[in-house]
PDB file of C-alpha atoms in Angstrom:
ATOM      1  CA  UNK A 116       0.000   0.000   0.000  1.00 53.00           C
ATOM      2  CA  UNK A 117       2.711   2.650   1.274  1.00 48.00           C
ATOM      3  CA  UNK A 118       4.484   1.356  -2.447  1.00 46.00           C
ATOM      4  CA  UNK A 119       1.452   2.366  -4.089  1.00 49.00           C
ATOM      5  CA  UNK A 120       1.421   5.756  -2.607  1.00 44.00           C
ATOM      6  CA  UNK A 121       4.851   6.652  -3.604  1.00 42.00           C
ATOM      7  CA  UNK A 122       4.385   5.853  -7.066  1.00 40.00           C
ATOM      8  CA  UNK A 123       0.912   8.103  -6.847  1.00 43.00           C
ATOM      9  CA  UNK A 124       3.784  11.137  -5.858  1.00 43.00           C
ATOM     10  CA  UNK A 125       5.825  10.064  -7.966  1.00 41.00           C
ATOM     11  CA  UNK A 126       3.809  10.125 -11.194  1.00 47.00           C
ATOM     12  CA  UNK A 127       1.935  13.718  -9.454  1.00 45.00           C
ATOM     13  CA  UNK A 128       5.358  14.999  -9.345  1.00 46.00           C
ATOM     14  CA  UNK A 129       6.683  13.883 -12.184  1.00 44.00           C
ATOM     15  CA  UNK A 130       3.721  15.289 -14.097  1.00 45.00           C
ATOM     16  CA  UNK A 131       3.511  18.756 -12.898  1.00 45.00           C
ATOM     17  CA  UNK A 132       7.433  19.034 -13.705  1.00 47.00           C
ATOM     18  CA  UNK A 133       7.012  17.910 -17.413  1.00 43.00           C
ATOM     19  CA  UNK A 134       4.659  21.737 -17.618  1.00 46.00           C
ATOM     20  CA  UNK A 135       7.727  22.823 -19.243  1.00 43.00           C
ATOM     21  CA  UNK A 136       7.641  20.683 -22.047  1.00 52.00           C
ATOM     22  CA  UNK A 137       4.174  21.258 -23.152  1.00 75.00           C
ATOM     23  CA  UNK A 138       3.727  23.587 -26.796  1.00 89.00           C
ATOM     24  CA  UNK A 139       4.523  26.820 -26.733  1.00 96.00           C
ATOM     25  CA  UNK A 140       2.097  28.966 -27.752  1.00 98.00           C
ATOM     26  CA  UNK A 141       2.819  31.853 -30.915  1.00 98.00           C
ATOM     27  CA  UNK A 142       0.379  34.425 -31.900  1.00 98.00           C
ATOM     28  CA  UNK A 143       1.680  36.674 -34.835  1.00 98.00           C
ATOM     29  CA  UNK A 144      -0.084  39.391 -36.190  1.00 96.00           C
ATOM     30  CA  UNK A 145       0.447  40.351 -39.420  1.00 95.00           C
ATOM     31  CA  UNK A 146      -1.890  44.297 -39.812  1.00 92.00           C
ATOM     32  CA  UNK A 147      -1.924  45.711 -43.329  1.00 88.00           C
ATOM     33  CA  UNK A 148      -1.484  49.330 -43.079  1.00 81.00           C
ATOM     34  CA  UNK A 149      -1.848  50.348 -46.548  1.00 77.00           C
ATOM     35  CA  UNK A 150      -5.345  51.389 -45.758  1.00 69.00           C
ATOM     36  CA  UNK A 151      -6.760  53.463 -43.342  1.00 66.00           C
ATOM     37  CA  UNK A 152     -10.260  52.346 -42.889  1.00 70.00           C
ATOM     38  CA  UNK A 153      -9.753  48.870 -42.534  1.00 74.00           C
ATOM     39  CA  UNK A 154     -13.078  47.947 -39.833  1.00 80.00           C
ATOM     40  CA  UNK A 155     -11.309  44.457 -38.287  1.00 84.00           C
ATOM     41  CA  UNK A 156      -8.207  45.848 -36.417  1.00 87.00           C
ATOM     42  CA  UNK A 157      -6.152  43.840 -33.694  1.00 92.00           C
ATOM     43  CA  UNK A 158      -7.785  44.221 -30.397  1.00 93.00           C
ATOM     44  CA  UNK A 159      -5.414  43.559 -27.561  1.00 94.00           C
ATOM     45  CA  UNK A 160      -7.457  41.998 -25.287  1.00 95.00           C
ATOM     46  CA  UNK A 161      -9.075  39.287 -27.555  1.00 96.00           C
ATOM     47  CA  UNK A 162      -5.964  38.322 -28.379  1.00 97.00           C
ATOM     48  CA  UNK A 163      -4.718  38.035 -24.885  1.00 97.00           C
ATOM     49  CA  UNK A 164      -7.414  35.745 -24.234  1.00 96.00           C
ATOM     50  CA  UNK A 165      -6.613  33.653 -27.090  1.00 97.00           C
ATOM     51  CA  UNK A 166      -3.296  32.220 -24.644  1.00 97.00           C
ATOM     52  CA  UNK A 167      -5.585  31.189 -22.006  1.00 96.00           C
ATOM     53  CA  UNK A 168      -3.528  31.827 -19.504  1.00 96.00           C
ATOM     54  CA  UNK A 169      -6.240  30.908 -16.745  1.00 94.00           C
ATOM     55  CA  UNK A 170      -6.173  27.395 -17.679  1.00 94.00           C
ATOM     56  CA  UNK A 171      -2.525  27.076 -18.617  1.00 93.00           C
ATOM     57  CA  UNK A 172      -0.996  29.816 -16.283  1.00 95.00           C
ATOM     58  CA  UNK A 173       2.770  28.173 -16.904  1.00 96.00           C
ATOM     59  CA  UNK A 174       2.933  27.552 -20.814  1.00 96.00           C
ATOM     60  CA  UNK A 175       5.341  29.046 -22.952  1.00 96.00           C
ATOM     61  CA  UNK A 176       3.961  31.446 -24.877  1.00 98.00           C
ATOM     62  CA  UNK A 177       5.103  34.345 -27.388  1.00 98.00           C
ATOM     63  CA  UNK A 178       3.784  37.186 -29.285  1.00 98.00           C
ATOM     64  CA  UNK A 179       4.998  38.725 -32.571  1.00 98.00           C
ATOM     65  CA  UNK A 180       3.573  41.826 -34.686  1.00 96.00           C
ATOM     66  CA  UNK A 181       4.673  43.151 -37.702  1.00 92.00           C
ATOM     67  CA  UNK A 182       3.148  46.092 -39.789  1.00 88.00           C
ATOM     68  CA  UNK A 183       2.845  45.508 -43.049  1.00 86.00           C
ATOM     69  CA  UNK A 184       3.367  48.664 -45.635  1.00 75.00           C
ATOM     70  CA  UNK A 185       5.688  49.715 -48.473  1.00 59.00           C
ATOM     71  CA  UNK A 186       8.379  50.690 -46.217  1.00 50.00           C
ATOM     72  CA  UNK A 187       8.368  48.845 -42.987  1.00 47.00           C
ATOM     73  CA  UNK A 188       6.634  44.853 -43.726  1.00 49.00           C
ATOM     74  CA  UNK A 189      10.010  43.305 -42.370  1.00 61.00           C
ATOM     75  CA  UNK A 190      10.017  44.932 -38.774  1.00 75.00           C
ATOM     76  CA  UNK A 191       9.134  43.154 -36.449  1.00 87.00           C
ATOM     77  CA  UNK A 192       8.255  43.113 -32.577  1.00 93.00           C
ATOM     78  CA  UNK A 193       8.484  40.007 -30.299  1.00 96.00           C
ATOM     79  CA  UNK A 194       8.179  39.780 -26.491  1.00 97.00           C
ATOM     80  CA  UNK A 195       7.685  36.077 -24.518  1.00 97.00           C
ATOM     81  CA  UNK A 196       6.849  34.548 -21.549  1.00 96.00           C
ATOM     82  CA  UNK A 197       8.700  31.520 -20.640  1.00 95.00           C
ATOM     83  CA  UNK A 198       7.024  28.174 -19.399  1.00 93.00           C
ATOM     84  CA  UNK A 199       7.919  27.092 -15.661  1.00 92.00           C
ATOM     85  CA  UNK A 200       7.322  24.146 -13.242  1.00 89.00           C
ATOM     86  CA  UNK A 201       4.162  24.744 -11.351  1.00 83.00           C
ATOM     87  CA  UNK A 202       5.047  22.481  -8.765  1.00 83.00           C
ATOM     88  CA  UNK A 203       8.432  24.776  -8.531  1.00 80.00           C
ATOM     89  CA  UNK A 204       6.946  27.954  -9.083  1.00 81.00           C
ATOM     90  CA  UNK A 205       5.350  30.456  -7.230  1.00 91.00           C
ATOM     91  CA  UNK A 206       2.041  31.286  -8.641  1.00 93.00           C
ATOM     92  CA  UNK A 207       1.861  35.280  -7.265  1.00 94.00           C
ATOM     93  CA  UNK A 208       5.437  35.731  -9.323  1.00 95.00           C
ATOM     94  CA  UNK A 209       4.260  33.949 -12.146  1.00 96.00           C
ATOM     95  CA  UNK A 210       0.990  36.293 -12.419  1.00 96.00           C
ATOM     96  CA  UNK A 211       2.963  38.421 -12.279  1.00 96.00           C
ATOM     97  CA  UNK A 212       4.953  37.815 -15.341  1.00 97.00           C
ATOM     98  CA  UNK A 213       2.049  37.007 -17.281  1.00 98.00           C
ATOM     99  CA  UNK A 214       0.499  40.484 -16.828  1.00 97.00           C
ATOM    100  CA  UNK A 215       3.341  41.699 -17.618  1.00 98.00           C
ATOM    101  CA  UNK A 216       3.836  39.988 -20.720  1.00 98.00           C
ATOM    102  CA  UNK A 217       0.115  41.184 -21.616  1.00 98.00           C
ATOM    103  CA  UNK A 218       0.913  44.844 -21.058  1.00 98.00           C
ATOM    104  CA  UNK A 219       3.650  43.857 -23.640  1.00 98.00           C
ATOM    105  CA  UNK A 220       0.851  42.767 -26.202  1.00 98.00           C
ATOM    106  CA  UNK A 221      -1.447  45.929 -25.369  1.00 96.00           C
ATOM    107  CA  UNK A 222       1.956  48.664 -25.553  1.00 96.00           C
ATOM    108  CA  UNK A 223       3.130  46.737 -29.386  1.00 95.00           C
ATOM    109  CA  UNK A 224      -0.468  47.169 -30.697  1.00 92.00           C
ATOM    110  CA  UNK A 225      -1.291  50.680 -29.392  1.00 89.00           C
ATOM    111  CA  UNK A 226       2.069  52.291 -30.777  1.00 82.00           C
ATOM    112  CA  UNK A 227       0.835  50.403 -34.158  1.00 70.00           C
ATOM    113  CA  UNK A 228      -1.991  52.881 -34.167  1.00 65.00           C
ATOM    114  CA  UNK A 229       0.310  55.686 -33.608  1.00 56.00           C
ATOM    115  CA  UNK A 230       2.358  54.987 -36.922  1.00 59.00           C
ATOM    116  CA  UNK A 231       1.608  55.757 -40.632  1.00 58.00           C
ATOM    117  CA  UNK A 232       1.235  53.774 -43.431  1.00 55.00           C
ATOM    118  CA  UNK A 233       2.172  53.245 -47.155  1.00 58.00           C
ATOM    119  CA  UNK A 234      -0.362  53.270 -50.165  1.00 61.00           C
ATOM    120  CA  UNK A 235       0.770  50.118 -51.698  1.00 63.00           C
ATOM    121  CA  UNK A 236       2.567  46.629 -50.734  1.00 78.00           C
ATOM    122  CA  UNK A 237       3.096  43.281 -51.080  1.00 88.00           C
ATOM    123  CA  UNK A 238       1.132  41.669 -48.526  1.00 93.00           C
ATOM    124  CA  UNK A 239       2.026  37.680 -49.552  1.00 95.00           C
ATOM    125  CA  UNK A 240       6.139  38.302 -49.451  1.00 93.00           C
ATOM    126  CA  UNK A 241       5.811  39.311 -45.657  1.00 93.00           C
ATOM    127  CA  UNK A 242       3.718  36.747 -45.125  1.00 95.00           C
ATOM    128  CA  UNK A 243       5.777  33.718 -46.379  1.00 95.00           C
ATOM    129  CA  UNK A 244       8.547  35.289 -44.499  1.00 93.00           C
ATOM    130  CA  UNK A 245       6.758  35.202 -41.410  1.00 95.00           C
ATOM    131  CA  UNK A 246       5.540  31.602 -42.166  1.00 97.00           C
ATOM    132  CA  UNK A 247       9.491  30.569 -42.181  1.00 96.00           C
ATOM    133  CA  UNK A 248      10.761  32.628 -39.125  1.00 95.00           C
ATOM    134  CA  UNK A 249       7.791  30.696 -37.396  1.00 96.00           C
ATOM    135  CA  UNK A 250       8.343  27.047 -38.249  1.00 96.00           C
ATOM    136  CA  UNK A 251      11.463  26.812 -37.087  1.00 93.00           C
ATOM    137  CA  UNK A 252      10.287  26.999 -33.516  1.00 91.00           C
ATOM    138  CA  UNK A 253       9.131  23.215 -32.484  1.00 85.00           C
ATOM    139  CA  UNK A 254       6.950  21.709 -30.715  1.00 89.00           C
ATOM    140  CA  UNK A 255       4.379  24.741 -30.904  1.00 93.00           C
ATOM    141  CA  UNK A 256       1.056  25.808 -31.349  1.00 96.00           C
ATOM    142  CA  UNK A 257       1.015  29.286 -33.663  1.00 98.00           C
ATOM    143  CA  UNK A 258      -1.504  31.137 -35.487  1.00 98.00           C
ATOM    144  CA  UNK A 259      -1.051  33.744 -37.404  1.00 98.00           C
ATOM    145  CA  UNK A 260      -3.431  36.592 -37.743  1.00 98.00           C
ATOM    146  CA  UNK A 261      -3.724  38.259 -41.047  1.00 97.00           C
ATOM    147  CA  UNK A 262      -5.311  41.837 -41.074  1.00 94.00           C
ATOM    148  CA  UNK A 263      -5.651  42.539 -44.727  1.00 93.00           C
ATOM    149  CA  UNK A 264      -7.803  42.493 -47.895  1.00 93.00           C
ATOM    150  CA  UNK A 265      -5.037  40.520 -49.672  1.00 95.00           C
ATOM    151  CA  UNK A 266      -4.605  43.235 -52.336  1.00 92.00           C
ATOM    152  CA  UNK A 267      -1.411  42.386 -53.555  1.00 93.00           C
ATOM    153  CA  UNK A 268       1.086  45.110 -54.803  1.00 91.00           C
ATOM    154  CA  UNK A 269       4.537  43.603 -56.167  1.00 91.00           C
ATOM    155  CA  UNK A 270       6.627  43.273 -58.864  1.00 91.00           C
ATOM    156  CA  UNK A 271       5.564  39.623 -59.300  1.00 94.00           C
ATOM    157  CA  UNK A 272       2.022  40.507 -59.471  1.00 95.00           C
ATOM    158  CA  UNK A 273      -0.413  43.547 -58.497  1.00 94.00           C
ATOM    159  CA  UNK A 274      -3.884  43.745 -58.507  1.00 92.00           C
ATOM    160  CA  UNK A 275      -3.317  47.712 -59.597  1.00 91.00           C
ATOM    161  CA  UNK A 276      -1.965  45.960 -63.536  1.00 93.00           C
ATOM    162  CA  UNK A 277      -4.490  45.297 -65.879  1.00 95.00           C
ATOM    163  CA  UNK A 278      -2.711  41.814 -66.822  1.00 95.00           C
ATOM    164  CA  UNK A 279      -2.204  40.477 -63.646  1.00 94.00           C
ATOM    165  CA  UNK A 280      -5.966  40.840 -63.314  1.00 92.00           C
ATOM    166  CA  UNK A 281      -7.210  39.318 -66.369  1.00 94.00           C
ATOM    167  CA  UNK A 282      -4.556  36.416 -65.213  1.00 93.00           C
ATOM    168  CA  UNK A 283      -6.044  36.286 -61.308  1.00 94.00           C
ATOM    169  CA  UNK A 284      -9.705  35.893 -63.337  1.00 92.00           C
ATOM    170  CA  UNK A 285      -8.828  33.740 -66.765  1.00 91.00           C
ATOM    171  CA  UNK A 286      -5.532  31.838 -65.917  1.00 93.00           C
ATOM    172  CA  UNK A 287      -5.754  31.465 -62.186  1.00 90.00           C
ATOM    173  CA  UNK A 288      -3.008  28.234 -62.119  1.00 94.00           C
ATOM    174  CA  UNK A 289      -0.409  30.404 -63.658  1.00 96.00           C
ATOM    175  CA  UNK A 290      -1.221  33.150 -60.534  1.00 96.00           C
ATOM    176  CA  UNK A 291      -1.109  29.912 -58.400  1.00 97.00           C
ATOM    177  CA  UNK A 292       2.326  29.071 -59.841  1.00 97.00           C
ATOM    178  CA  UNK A 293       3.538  32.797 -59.365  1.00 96.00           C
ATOM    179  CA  UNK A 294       2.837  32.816 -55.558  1.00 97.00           C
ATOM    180  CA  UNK A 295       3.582  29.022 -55.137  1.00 97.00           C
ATOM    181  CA  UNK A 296       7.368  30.455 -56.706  1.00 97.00           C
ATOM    182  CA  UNK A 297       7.659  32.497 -54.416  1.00 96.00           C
ATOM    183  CA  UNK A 298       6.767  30.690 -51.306  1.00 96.00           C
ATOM    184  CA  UNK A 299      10.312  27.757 -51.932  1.00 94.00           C
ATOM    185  CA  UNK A 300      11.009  26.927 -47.909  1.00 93.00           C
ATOM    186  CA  UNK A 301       7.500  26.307 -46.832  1.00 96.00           C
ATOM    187  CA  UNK A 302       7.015  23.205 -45.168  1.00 95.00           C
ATOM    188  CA  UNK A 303       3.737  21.376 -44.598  1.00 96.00           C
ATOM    189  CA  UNK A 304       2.757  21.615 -41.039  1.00 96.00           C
ATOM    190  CA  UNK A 305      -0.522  20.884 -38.536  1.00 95.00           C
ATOM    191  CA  UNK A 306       1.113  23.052 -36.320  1.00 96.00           C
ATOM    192  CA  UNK A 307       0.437  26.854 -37.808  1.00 98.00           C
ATOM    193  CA  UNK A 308      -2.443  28.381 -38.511  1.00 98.00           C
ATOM    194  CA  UNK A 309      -3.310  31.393 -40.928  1.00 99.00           C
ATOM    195  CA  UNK A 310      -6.066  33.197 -40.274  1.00 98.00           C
ATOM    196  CA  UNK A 311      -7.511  36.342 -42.849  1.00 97.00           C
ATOM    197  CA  UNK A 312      -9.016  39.026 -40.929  1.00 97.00           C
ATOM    198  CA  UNK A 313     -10.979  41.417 -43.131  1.00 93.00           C
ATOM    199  CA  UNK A 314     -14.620  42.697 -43.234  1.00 91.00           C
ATOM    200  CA  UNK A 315     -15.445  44.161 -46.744  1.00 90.00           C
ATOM    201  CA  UNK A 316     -17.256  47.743 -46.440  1.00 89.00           C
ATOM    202  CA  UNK A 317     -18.874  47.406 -50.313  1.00 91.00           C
ATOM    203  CA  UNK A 318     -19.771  45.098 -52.791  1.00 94.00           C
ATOM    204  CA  UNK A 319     -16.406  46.345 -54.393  1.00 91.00           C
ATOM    205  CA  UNK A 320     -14.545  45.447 -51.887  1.00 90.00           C
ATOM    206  CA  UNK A 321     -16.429  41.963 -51.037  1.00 93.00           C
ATOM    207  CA  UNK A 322     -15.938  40.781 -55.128  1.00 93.00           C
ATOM    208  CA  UNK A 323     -12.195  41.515 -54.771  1.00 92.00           C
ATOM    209  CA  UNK A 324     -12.104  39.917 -52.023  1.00 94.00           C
ATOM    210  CA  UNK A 325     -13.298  36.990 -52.783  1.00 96.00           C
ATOM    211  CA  UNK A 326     -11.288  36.094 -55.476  1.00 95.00           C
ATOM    212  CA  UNK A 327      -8.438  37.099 -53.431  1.00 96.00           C
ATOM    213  CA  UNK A 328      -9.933  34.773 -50.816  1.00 97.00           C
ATOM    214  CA  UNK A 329     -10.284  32.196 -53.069  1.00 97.00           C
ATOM    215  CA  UNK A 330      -6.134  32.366 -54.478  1.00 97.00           C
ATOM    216  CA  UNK A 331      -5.176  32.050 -50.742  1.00 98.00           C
ATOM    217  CA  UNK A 332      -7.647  29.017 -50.435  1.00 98.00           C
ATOM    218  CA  UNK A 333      -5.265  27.284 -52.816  1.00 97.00           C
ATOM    219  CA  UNK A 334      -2.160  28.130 -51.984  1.00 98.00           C
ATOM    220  CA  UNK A 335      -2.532  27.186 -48.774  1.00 98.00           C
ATOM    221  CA  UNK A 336      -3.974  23.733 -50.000  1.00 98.00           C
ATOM    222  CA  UNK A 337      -0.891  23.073 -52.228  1.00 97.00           C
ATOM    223  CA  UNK A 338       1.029  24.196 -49.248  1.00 98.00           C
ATOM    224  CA  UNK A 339      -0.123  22.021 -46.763  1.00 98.00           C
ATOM    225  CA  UNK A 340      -0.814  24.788 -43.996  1.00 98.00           C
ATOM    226  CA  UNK A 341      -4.102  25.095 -42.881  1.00 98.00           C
ATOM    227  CA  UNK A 342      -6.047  28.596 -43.621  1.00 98.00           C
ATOM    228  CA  UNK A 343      -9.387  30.313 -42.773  1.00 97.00           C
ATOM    229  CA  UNK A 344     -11.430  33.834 -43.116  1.00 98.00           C
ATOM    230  CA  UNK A 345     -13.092  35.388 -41.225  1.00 96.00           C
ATOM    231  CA  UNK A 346     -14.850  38.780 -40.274  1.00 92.00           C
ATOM    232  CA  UNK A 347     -13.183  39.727 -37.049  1.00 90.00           C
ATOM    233  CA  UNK A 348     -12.266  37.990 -34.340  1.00 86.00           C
ATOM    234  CA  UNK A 349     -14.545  37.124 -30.887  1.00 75.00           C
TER     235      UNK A 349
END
């Protein structure tokens, strides 16, 4: 019986100190500045719940932002958290850290509203860049948050040329292979997820969209990352 009870404290133990090896959790936001009105902006606080700290206070978990303009789509901002033994730690401390880690989150995204933006960029170049920088952390759980109508402005391909666009509507599988060139270093992965913020304003905007929507739909298929749209987030 007293065997039994030390290998009960044993496995308790032993379980509370493998907290540290659990995923770490990535959130990256990805906000296209290029236009001014954009109605589905990052909200701090939705995406601090979206850790879920109060049912995982000792995770791992990291945040990353980038603007995405003309002039500034490969800065970046990054602050983390790291995990910790709850059976080690003290959990006062360790609040302690993780409010200060959201203040972090709140301080990157309000500053973002205090900068200017660009007219015109690529919005797909950043994007597979960020993809990259974020699969080589393992044994994580990431999503990536997209805040953008996917108009994309490049010398590969921009929706402002009159040839690109009869391609994007005509020839879509030679768009497809345009993107798909540039995206070489992508891996398929269950672990990321890429997720479109945008809510259309006009039936302008929503047709654009869509096909936009629907080039990003497969890409990510023949990339083997998953990918979804949505509104704004909850």
């Amino acid at each position: 019986m007293k065997l039994n009870i030390y290998i009960l404290v044993f496995g308790l133990m032993v379980s509370a100190c493998t907290t540290s090896e659990d995923k770490t959790r990535i959130i990256s936001v990805l906000e296209d500045t290029t236009e001014i009105d954009f109605i589905a902006k990052p909200d701090a606080t939705t995406i601090q719940n979206y850790y879920n700290f109060d049912t995982n206070l000792w995770q791992s978990a990291n945040f990353r932002f980038g603007r995405i303009n003309s002039l500034m789509h490969n800065t970046r901002q990054q602050v983390g958290i790291p995990s910790e033994q709850a059976l080690l730690g003290n959990e006062l401390e360790r609040q302690e850290l993780v409010t200060g880690f959201q203040d972090d989150i709140e301080n990157i995204l309000q500053k973002s509203k205090e900068t200017k933006g660009h007219k015109y960029s690529s919005i797909w170049l950043p994007l597979v860049k960020e993809l990259k920088v974020l699969q080589k952390t393992a044994n994580s759980n990431t999503t990536v948050y997209l805040f953008s109508d996917l108009q994309e402005n490049s010398r590969f391909f921009s929706v402002f040329r009159v040839a690109d666009l009869q391609l994007l509507e005509g020839e879509q599988e030679k768009v497809l292979a345009l993107f798909l060139e540039k995206s070489k270093g992508i891996q398929p992965t269950d672990t990321i997820e890429v997720v479109v913020v945008f809510q259309p304003q006009t039936i302008d905007q929503d047709e654009r969209f869509q096909k936009l929507k629907h080039l990003y739909a497969q890409l990510f298929s023949k990339l083997g990352i998953r990918i979804k749209f949505v509104a704004n987030l909850n």
